[in-house]
Amino acid sequence: MMKWERLNDSGFTTANKIVNMKISEQLQDNKLEITCDNSTTESEKPSPKYNEELDNCCTELLETLKKMTKIQLKMEKLSSTTKGICDLEKFHHGGGSCAAPLFHTWPTAYFYEVSLKLSEMYKKELQLKQTIVQEIAHSADQDLMMVYLSSWLYQPYLDNSSKLLLEAMLLETGHRQC
């Protein structure tokens, strides 16, 4: 999850650059419209120019999203594997408790429930980020761009309990010591 947080910070920085470029571009366009003579025809107005820096930032944001997608897919695989282990335990022990537990105090079924809950949270968050990546550079509304930025930064689909659940999972597997 530290990787996810680093990618989220990096993505926010990139998205912030995109929004700042879009806002400054809008301000320049407004100045041009004010200084333009009313007698100019449509064919004389300058066409929108290609912004290479904006394109590079969009590509960078897309790469960040791809890396986040890989993390979320790993979470789905973990949940799927844990579900398989639960099914094997049920089959092997007929619904009774396993003689050799996989975790310190949690039954495997509870570990699966927690991993599935986390996976679903991150899946929803990833879907939101996909929408933001698709829309942020095409929006002309400054308020909407600010909503995109704050949604990226604050990750509304990740509950406050997600970090606690993750820490508990790490303790249960022995990857983190008390």
mmCIF file with all atom_site columns, C-alpha atoms in Angstrom:
data_model
loop_
_atom_site.group_PDB
_atom_site.id
_atom_site.type_symbol
_atom_site.label_atom_id
_atom_site.label_alt_id
_atom_site.label_comp_id
_atom_site.label_asym_id
_atom_site.label_entity_id
_atom_site.label_seq_id
_atom_site.pdbx_PDB_ins_code
_atom_site.Cartn_x
_atom_site.Cartn_y
_atom_site.Cartn_z
_atom_site.occupancy
_atom_site.B_iso_or_equiv
_atom_site.pdbx_formal_charge
_atom_site.auth_seq_id
_atom_site.auth_comp_id
_atom_site.auth_asym_id
_atom_site.auth_atom_id
_atom_site.pdbx_PDB_model_num
ATOM 1   C CA . MET A 1 1   ? 0.000   0.000   0.000   1.00 0.00 ? 1   MET A CA 1
ATOM 2   C CA . MET A 1 2   ? 2.986   2.280   0.387   1.00 0.00 ? 2   MET A CA 1
ATOM 3   C CA . LYS A 1 3   ? 3.430   1.924   -3.370  1.00 0.00 ? 3   LYS A CA 1
ATOM 4   C CA . TRP A 1 4   ? -0.215  2.920   -3.890  1.00 0.00 ? 4   TRP A CA 1
ATOM 5   C CA . GLU A 1 5   ? 0.241   5.995   -1.692  1.00 0.00 ? 5   GLU A CA 1
ATOM 6   C CA . ARG A 1 6   ? 3.420   7.028   -3.538  1.00 0.00 ? 6   ARG A CA 1
ATOM 7   C CA . LEU A 1 7   ? 1.641   6.578   -6.873  1.00 0.00 ? 7   LEU A CA 1
ATOM 8   C CA . ASN A 1 8   ? -1.358  8.522   -5.569  1.00 0.00 ? 8   ASN A CA 1
ATOM 9   C CA . ASP A 1 9   ? 0.922   11.409  -4.546  1.00 0.00 ? 9   ASP A CA 1
ATOM 10  C CA . SER A 1 10  ? 2.736   11.294  -7.878  1.00 0.00 ? 10  SER A CA 1
ATOM 11  C CA . GLY A 1 11  ? -0.566  11.183  -9.765  1.00 0.00 ? 11  GLY A CA 1
ATOM 12  C CA . PHE A 1 12  ? -1.897  14.130  -7.792  1.00 0.00 ? 12  PHE A CA 1
ATOM 13  C CA . THR A 1 13  ? 1.208   16.167  -8.611  1.00 0.00 ? 13  THR A CA 1
ATOM 14  C CA . THR A 1 14  ? 0.804   15.369  -12.306 1.00 0.00 ? 14  THR A CA 1
ATOM 15  C CA . ALA A 1 15  ? -2.946  16.058  -12.274 1.00 0.00 ? 15  ALA A CA 1
ATOM 16  C CA . ASN A 1 16  ? -2.250  19.351  -10.512 1.00 0.00 ? 16  ASN A CA 1
ATOM 17  C CA . LYS A 1 17  ? 0.168   20.327  -13.306 1.00 0.00 ? 17  LYS A CA 1
ATOM 18  C CA . ILE A 1 18  ? -2.508  19.476  -15.885 1.00 0.00 ? 18  ILE A CA 1
ATOM 19  C CA . VAL A 1 19  ? -5.124  21.600  -14.102 1.00 0.00 ? 19  VAL A CA 1
ATOM 20  C CA . ASN A 1 20  ? -2.692  24.514  -13.734 1.00 0.00 ? 20  ASN A CA 1
ATOM 21  C CA . MET A 1 21  ? -1.840  24.340  -17.448 1.00 0.00 ? 21  MET A CA 1
ATOM 22  C CA . LYS A 1 22  ? -5.529  24.240  -18.369 1.00 0.00 ? 22  LYS A CA 1
ATOM 23  C CA . ILE A 1 23  ? -6.348  27.221  -16.137 1.00 0.00 ? 23  ILE A CA 1
ATOM 24  C CA . SER A 1 24  ? -3.434  29.311  -17.429 1.00 0.00 ? 24  SER A CA 1
ATOM 25  C CA . GLU A 1 25  ? -4.408  28.368  -20.984 1.00 0.00 ? 25  GLU A CA 1
ATOM 26  C CA . GLN A 1 26  ? -7.961  29.542  -20.320 1.00 0.00 ? 26  GLN A CA 1
ATOM 27  C CA . LEU A 1 27  ? -6.681  32.819  -18.886 1.00 0.00 ? 27  LEU A CA 1
ATOM 28  C CA . GLN A 1 28  ? -4.506  33.392  -21.963 1.00 0.00 ? 28  GLN A CA 1
ATOM 29  C CA . ASP A 1 29  ? -7.438  32.577  -24.241 1.00 0.00 ? 29  ASP A CA 1
ATOM 30  C CA . ASN A 1 30  ? -9.620  35.071  -22.366 1.00 0.00 ? 30  ASN A CA 1
ATOM 31  C CA . LYS A 1 31  ? -6.953  37.770  -22.757 1.00 0.00 ? 31  LYS A CA 1
ATOM 32  C CA . LEU A 1 32  ? -6.730  37.017  -26.480 1.00 0.00 ? 32  LEU A CA 1
ATOM 33  C CA . GLU A 1 33  ? -10.494 37.291  -26.852 1.00 0.00 ? 33  GLU A CA 1
ATOM 34  C CA . ILE A 1 34  ? -10.478 40.664  -25.094 1.00 0.00 ? 34  ILE A CA 1
ATOM 35  C CA . THR A 1 35  ? -7.647  42.046  -27.237 1.00 0.00 ? 35  THR A CA 1
ATOM 36  C CA . CYS A 1 36  ? -9.033  40.599  -30.462 1.00 0.00 ? 36  CYS A CA 1
ATOM 37  C CA . ASP A 1 37  ? -10.744 43.082  -32.709 1.00 0.00 ? 37  ASP A CA 1
ATOM 38  C CA . ASN A 1 38  ? -14.450 42.412  -33.128 1.00 0.00 ? 38  ASN A CA 1
ATOM 39  C CA . SER A 1 39  ? -14.086 42.716  -36.883 1.00 0.00 ? 39  SER A CA 1
ATOM 40  C CA . THR A 1 40  ? -11.932 39.596  -37.274 1.00 0.00 ? 40  THR A CA 1
ATOM 41  C CA . THR A 1 41  ? -13.593 36.660  -38.965 1.00 0.00 ? 41  THR A CA 1
ATOM 42  C CA . GLU A 1 42  ? -13.562 33.060  -37.796 1.00 0.00 ? 42  GLU A CA 1
ATOM 43  C CA . SER A 1 43  ? -10.915 32.124  -40.373 1.00 0.00 ? 43  SER A CA 1
ATOM 44  C CA . GLU A 1 44  ? -8.548  34.800  -39.050 1.00 0.00 ? 44  GLU A CA 1
ATOM 45  C CA . LYS A 1 45  ? -8.728  33.611  -35.426 1.00 0.00 ? 45  LYS A CA 1
ATOM 46  C CA . PRO A 1 46  ? -5.756  31.525  -34.350 1.00 0.00 ? 46  PRO A CA 1
ATOM 47  C CA . SER A 1 47  ? -6.456  27.810  -34.080 1.00 0.00 ? 47  SER A CA 1
ATOM 48  C CA . PRO A 1 48  ? -5.863  26.062  -30.771 1.00 0.00 ? 48  PRO A CA 1
ATOM 49  C CA . LYS A 1 49  ? -2.220  25.075  -30.525 1.00 0.00 ? 49  LYS A CA 1
ATOM 50  C CA . TYR A 1 50  ? -0.906  21.675  -29.524 1.00 0.00 ? 50  TYR A CA 1
ATOM 51  C CA . ASN A 1 51  ? 0.460   21.677  -25.994 1.00 0.00 ? 51  ASN A CA 1
ATOM 52  C CA . GLU A 1 52  ? 3.266   19.132  -25.793 1.00 0.00 ? 52  GLU A CA 1
ATOM 53  C CA . GLU A 1 53  ? 3.785   19.628  -22.045 1.00 0.00 ? 53  GLU A CA 1
ATOM 54  C CA . LEU A 1 54  ? 0.096   18.907  -21.410 1.00 0.00 ? 54  LEU A CA 1
ATOM 55  C CA . ASP A 1 55  ? 0.351   15.784  -23.552 1.00 0.00 ? 55  ASP A CA 1
ATOM 56  C CA . ASN A 1 56  ? 3.417   14.615  -21.615 1.00 0.00 ? 56  ASN A CA 1
ATOM 57  C CA . CYS A 1 57  ? 1.638   15.137  -18.292 1.00 0.00 ? 57  CYS A CA 1
ATOM 58  C CA . CYS A 1 58  ? -1.391  13.205  -19.549 1.00 0.00 ? 58  CYS A CA 1
ATOM 59  C CA . THR A 1 59  ? 0.884   10.346  -20.604 1.00 0.00 ? 59  THR A CA 1
ATOM 60  C CA . GLU A 1 60  ? 2.583   10.413  -17.201 1.00 0.00 ? 60  GLU A CA 1
ATOM 61  C CA . LEU A 1 61  ? -0.791  10.324  -15.428 1.00 0.00 ? 61  LEU A CA 1
ATOM 62  C CA . LEU A 1 62  ? -1.871  7.392   -17.589 1.00 0.00 ? 62  LEU A CA 1
ATOM 63  C CA . GLU A 1 63  ? 1.316   5.503   -16.671 1.00 0.00 ? 63  GLU A CA 1
ATOM 64  C CA . THR A 1 64  ? 0.650   6.154   -12.991 1.00 0.00 ? 64  THR A CA 1
ATOM 65  C CA . LEU A 1 65  ? -2.858  4.775   -13.440 1.00 0.00 ? 65  LEU A CA 1
ATOM 66  C CA . LYS A 1 66  ? -1.460  1.640   -15.113 1.00 0.00 ? 66  LYS A CA 1
ATOM 67  C CA . LYS A 1 67  ? 0.843   1.030   -12.151 1.00 0.00 ? 67  LYS A CA 1
ATOM 68  C CA . MET A 1 68  ? -2.074  1.484   -9.757  1.00 0.00 ? 68  MET A CA 1
ATOM 69  C CA . THR A 1 69  ? -4.089  -0.984  -11.834 1.00 0.00 ? 69  THR A CA 1
ATOM 70  C CA . LYS A 1 70  ? -1.338  -3.581  -11.387 1.00 0.00 ? 70  LYS A CA 1
ATOM 71  C CA . ILE A 1 71  ? -1.491  -3.138  -7.612  1.00 0.00 ? 71  ILE A CA 1
ATOM 72  C CA . GLN A 1 72  ? -5.261  -3.541  -7.575  1.00 0.00 ? 72  GLN A CA 1
ATOM 73  C CA . LEU A 1 73  ? -5.055  -6.666  -9.755  1.00 0.00 ? 73  LEU A CA 1
ATOM 74  C CA . LYS A 1 74  ? -2.571  -8.159  -7.293  1.00 0.00 ? 74  LYS A CA 1
ATOM 75  C CA . MET A 1 75  ? -5.090  -7.496  -4.532  1.00 0.00 ? 75  MET A CA 1
ATOM 76  C CA . GLU A 1 76  ? -7.780  -9.299  -6.537  1.00 0.00 ? 76  GLU A CA 1
ATOM 77  C CA . LYS A 1 77  ? -5.446  -12.265 -7.035  1.00 0.00 ? 77  LYS A CA 1
ATOM 78  C CA . LEU A 1 78  ? -4.726  -12.367 -3.298  1.00 0.00 ? 78  LEU A CA 1
ATOM 79  C CA . SER A 1 79  ? -8.458  -12.417 -2.556  1.00 0.00 ? 79  SER A CA 1
ATOM 80  C CA . SER A 1 80  ? -9.025  -15.127 -5.125  1.00 0.00 ? 80  SER A CA 1
ATOM 81  C CA . THR A 1 81  ? -6.196  -17.238 -3.726  1.00 0.00 ? 81  THR A CA 1
ATOM 82  C CA . THR A 1 82  ? -7.492  -16.809 -0.187  1.00 0.00 ? 82  THR A CA 1
ATOM 83  C CA . LYS A 1 83  ? -10.977 -17.826 -1.361  1.00 0.00 ? 83  LYS A CA 1
ATOM 84  C CA . GLY A 1 84  ? -9.464  -20.964 -2.864  1.00 0.00 ? 84  GLY A CA 1
ATOM 85  C CA . ILE A 1 85  ? -7.742  -21.749 0.436   1.00 0.00 ? 85  ILE A CA 1
ATOM 86  C CA . CYS A 1 86  ? -11.057 -21.293 2.273   1.00 0.00 ? 86  CYS A CA 1
ATOM 87  C CA . ASP A 1 87  ? -12.763 -23.687 -0.130  1.00 0.00 ? 87  ASP A CA 1
ATOM 88  C CA . LEU A 1 88  ? -9.977  -26.249 0.298   1.00 0.00 ? 88  LEU A CA 1
ATOM 89  C CA . GLU A 1 89  ? -10.214 -26.010 4.083   1.00 0.00 ? 89  GLU A CA 1
ATOM 90  C CA . LYS A 1 90  ? -13.985 -26.534 3.931   1.00 0.00 ? 90  LYS A CA 1
ATOM 91  C CA . PHE A 1 91  ? -13.546 -29.512 1.644   1.00 0.00 ? 91  PHE A CA 1
ATOM 92  C CA . HIS A 1 92  ? -10.697 -31.056 3.620   1.00 0.00 ? 92  HIS A CA 1
ATOM 93  C CA . HIS A 1 93  ? -12.061 -30.463 7.110   1.00 0.00 ? 93  HIS A CA 1
ATOM 94  C CA . GLY A 1 94  ? -15.786 -30.494 6.388   1.00 0.00 ? 94  GLY A CA 1
ATOM 95  C CA . GLY A 1 95  ? -16.388 -27.024 7.798   1.00 0.00 ? 95  GLY A CA 1
ATOM 96  C CA . GLY A 1 96  ? -14.496 -27.723 11.042  1.00 0.00 ? 96  GLY A CA 1
ATOM 97  C CA . SER A 1 97  ? -11.462 -25.811 12.188  1.00 0.00 ? 97  SER A CA 1
ATOM 98  C CA . CYS A 1 98  ? -8.119  -26.491 10.576  1.00 0.00 ? 98  CYS A CA 1
ATOM 99  C CA . ALA A 1 99  ? -5.452  -28.150 12.730  1.00 0.00 ? 99  ALA A CA 1
ATOM 100 C CA . ALA A 1 100 ? -2.685  -25.846 11.491  1.00 0.00 ? 100 ALA A CA 1
ATOM 101 C CA . PRO A 1 101 ? -4.013  -22.256 11.169  1.00 0.00 ? 101 PRO A CA 1
ATOM 102 C CA . LEU A 1 102 ? -2.482  -20.067 8.499   1.00 0.00 ? 102 LEU A CA 1
ATOM 103 C CA . PHE A 1 103 ? -2.714  -16.888 10.574  1.00 0.00 ? 103 PHE A CA 1
ATOM 104 C CA . HIS A 1 104 ? -2.029  -15.966 14.196  1.00 0.00 ? 104 HIS A CA 1
ATOM 105 C CA . THR A 1 105 ? -5.618  -15.479 15.374  1.00 0.00 ? 105 THR A CA 1
ATOM 106 C CA . TRP A 1 106 ? -7.865  -15.025 12.340  1.00 0.00 ? 106 TRP A CA 1
ATOM 107 C CA . PRO A 1 107 ? -9.622  -17.885 10.595  1.00 0.00 ? 107 PRO A CA 1
ATOM 108 C CA . THR A 1 108 ? -8.903  -18.056 6.868   1.00 0.00 ? 108 THR A CA 1
ATOM 109 C CA . ALA A 1 109 ? -12.501 -17.090 6.036   1.00 0.00 ? 109 ALA A CA 1
ATOM 110 C CA . TYR A 1 110 ? -12.155 -13.803 7.935   1.00 0.00 ? 110 TYR A CA 1
ATOM 111 C CA . PHE A 1 111 ? -8.842  -13.059 6.209   1.00 0.00 ? 111 PHE A CA 1
ATOM 112 C CA . TYR A 1 112 ? -10.634 -13.619 2.898   1.00 0.00 ? 112 TYR A CA 1
ATOM 113 C CA . GLU A 1 113 ? -13.489 -11.257 3.877   1.00 0.00 ? 113 GLU A CA 1
ATOM 114 C CA . VAL A 1 114 ? -11.029 -8.506  4.818   1.00 0.00 ? 114 VAL A CA 1
ATOM 115 C CA . SER A 1 115 ? -8.936  -8.959  1.662   1.00 0.00 ? 115 SER A CA 1
ATOM 116 C CA . LEU A 1 116 ? -12.097 -8.903  -0.473  1.00 0.00 ? 116 LEU A CA 1
ATOM 117 C CA . LYS A 1 117 ? -13.313 -5.735  1.264   1.00 0.00 ? 117 LYS A CA 1
ATOM 118 C CA . LEU A 1 118 ? -9.983  -4.011  0.662   1.00 0.00 ? 118 LEU A CA 1
ATOM 119 C CA . SER A 1 119 ? -9.872  -5.202  -2.941  1.00 0.00 ? 119 SER A CA 1
ATOM 120 C CA . GLU A 1 120 ? -13.362 -3.818  -3.603  1.00 0.00 ? 120 GLU A CA 1
ATOM 121 C CA . MET A 1 121 ? -12.470 -0.448  -2.042  1.00 0.00 ? 121 MET A CA 1
ATOM 122 C CA . TYR A 1 122 ? -9.387  -0.119  -4.219  1.00 0.00 ? 122 TYR A CA 1
ATOM 123 C CA . LYS A 1 123 ? -11.286 -1.287  -7.288  1.00 0.00 ? 123 LYS A CA 1
ATOM 124 C CA . LYS A 1 124 ? -13.860 1.503   -6.853  1.00 0.00 ? 124 LYS A CA 1
ATOM 125 C CA . GLU A 1 125 ? -11.092 4.021   -6.242  1.00 0.00 ? 125 GLU A CA 1
ATOM 126 C CA . LEU A 1 126 ? -9.293  2.860   -9.374  1.00 0.00 ? 126 LEU A CA 1
ATOM 127 C CA . GLN A 1 127 ? -12.488 3.284   -11.427 1.00 0.00 ? 127 GLN A CA 1
ATOM 128 C CA . LEU A 1 128 ? -12.771 6.850   -10.142 1.00 0.00 ? 128 LEU A CA 1
ATOM 129 C CA . LYS A 1 129 ? -9.150  7.525   -11.073 1.00 0.00 ? 129 LYS A CA 1
ATOM 130 C CA . GLN A 1 130 ? -9.753  6.110   -14.562 1.00 0.00 ? 130 GLN A CA 1
ATOM 131 C CA . THR A 1 131 ? -12.601 8.579   -15.030 1.00 0.00 ? 131 THR A CA 1
ATOM 132 C CA . ILE A 1 132 ? -10.423 11.424  -13.789 1.00 0.00 ? 132 ILE A CA 1
ATOM 133 C CA . VAL A 1 133 ? -7.599  10.484  -16.175 1.00 0.00 ? 133 VAL A CA 1
ATOM 134 C CA . GLN A 1 134 ? -10.039 10.378  -19.095 1.00 0.00 ? 134 GLN A CA 1
ATOM 135 C CA . GLU A 1 135 ? -11.683 13.701  -18.300 1.00 0.00 ? 135 GLU A CA 1
ATOM 136 C CA . ILE A 1 136 ? -9.249  16.028  -16.528 1.00 0.00 ? 136 ILE A CA 1
ATOM 137 C CA . ALA A 1 137 ? -7.441  17.376  -19.599 1.00 0.00 ? 137 ALA A CA 1
ATOM 138 C CA . HIS A 1 138 ? -10.694 17.838  -21.540 1.00 0.00 ? 138 HIS A CA 1
ATOM 139 C CA . SER A 1 139 ? -12.625 19.787  -18.938 1.00 0.00 ? 139 SER A CA 1
ATOM 140 C CA . ALA A 1 140 ? -13.101 23.514  -19.378 1.00 0.00 ? 140 ALA A CA 1
ATOM 141 C CA . ASP A 1 141 ? -14.875 24.031  -16.047 1.00 0.00 ? 141 ASP A CA 1
ATOM 142 C CA . GLN A 1 142 ? -12.427 25.099  -13.318 1.00 0.00 ? 142 GLN A CA 1
ATOM 143 C CA . ASP A 1 143 ? -14.728 23.915  -10.537 1.00 0.00 ? 143 ASP A CA 1
ATOM 144 C CA . LEU A 1 144 ? -14.972 20.460  -12.070 1.00 0.00 ? 144 LEU A CA 1
ATOM 145 C CA . MET A 1 145 ? -11.186 20.299  -12.427 1.00 0.00 ? 145 MET A CA 1
ATOM 146 C CA . MET A 1 146 ? -10.858 21.138  -8.720  1.00 0.00 ? 146 MET A CA 1
ATOM 147 C CA . VAL A 1 147 ? -13.307 18.339  -7.883  1.00 0.00 ? 147 VAL A CA 1
ATOM 148 C CA . TYR A 1 148 ? -11.183 15.954  -9.948  1.00 0.00 ? 148 TYR A CA 1
ATOM 149 C CA . LEU A 1 149 ? -8.065  17.035  -8.080  1.00 0.00 ? 149 LEU A CA 1
ATOM 150 C CA . SER A 1 150 ? -9.585  16.723  -4.634  1.00 0.00 ? 150 SER A CA 1
ATOM 151 C CA . SER A 1 151 ? -11.120 13.350  -5.531  1.00 0.00 ? 151 SER A CA 1
ATOM 152 C CA . TRP A 1 152 ? -7.724  12.076  -6.633  1.00 0.00 ? 152 TRP A CA 1
ATOM 153 C CA . LEU A 1 153 ? -6.010  13.337  -3.498  1.00 0.00 ? 153 LEU A CA 1
ATOM 154 C CA . TYR A 1 154 ? -8.556  12.320  -0.850  1.00 0.00 ? 154 TYR A CA 1
ATOM 155 C CA . GLN A 1 155 ? -9.538  8.928   -2.359  1.00 0.00 ? 155 GLN A CA 1
ATOM 156 C CA . PRO A 1 156 ? -13.210 8.902   -1.294  1.00 0.00 ? 156 PRO A CA 1
ATOM 157 C CA . TYR A 1 157 ? -13.723 5.166   -1.841  1.00 0.00 ? 157 TYR A CA 1
ATOM 158 C CA . LEU A 1 158 ? -10.999 4.169   0.615   1.00 0.00 ? 158 LEU A CA 1
ATOM 159 C CA . ASP A 1 159 ? -12.543 3.977   4.069   1.00 0.00 ? 159 ASP A CA 1
ATOM 160 C CA . ASN A 1 160 ? -10.640 5.182   7.096   1.00 0.00 ? 160 ASN A CA 1
ATOM 161 C CA . SER A 1 161 ? -10.638 1.565   8.229   1.00 0.00 ? 161 SER A CA 1
ATOM 162 C CA . SER A 1 162 ? -8.601  0.411   5.217   1.00 0.00 ? 162 SER A CA 1
ATOM 163 C CA . LYS A 1 163 ? -5.226  1.217   6.781   1.00 0.00 ? 163 LYS A CA 1
ATOM 164 C CA . LEU A 1 164 ? -6.228  -0.426  10.050  1.00 0.00 ? 164 LEU A CA 1
ATOM 165 C CA . LEU A 1 165 ? -7.423  -3.545  8.212   1.00 0.00 ? 165 LEU A CA 1
ATOM 166 C CA . LEU A 1 166 ? -4.204  -3.702  6.226   1.00 0.00 ? 166 LEU A CA 1
ATOM 167 C CA . GLU A 1 167 ? -2.083  -3.366  9.360   1.00 0.00 ? 167 GLU A CA 1
ATOM 168 C CA . ALA A 1 168 ? -4.121  -6.118  11.022  1.00 0.00 ? 168 ALA A CA 1
ATOM 169 C CA . MET A 1 169 ? -3.550  -8.376  8.001   1.00 0.00 ? 169 MET A CA 1
ATOM 170 C CA . LEU A 1 170 ? 0.184   -7.729  8.187   1.00 0.00 ? 170 LEU A CA 1
ATOM 171 C CA . LEU A 1 171 ? 0.190   -8.605  11.884  1.00 0.00 ? 171 LEU A CA 1
ATOM 172 C CA . GLU A 1 172 ? -1.820  -11.779 11.251  1.00 0.00 ? 172 GLU A CA 1
ATOM 173 C CA . THR A 1 173 ? 0.577   -13.003 8.577   1.00 0.00 ? 173 THR A CA 1
ATOM 174 C CA . GLY A 1 174 ? 3.667   -12.176 10.602  1.00 0.00 ? 174 GLY A CA 1
ATOM 175 C CA . HIS A 1 175 ? 4.876   -9.529  8.126   1.00 0.00 ? 175 HIS A CA 1
ATOM 176 C CA . ARG A 1 176 ? 4.662   -6.888  10.837  1.00 0.00 ? 176 ARG A CA 1
ATOM 177 C CA . GLN A 1 177 ? 5.708   -7.299  14.461  1.00 0.00 ? 177 GLN A CA 1
ATOM 178 C CA . CYS A 1 178 ? 3.818   -5.756  17.403  1.00 0.00 ? 178 CYS A CA 1
#
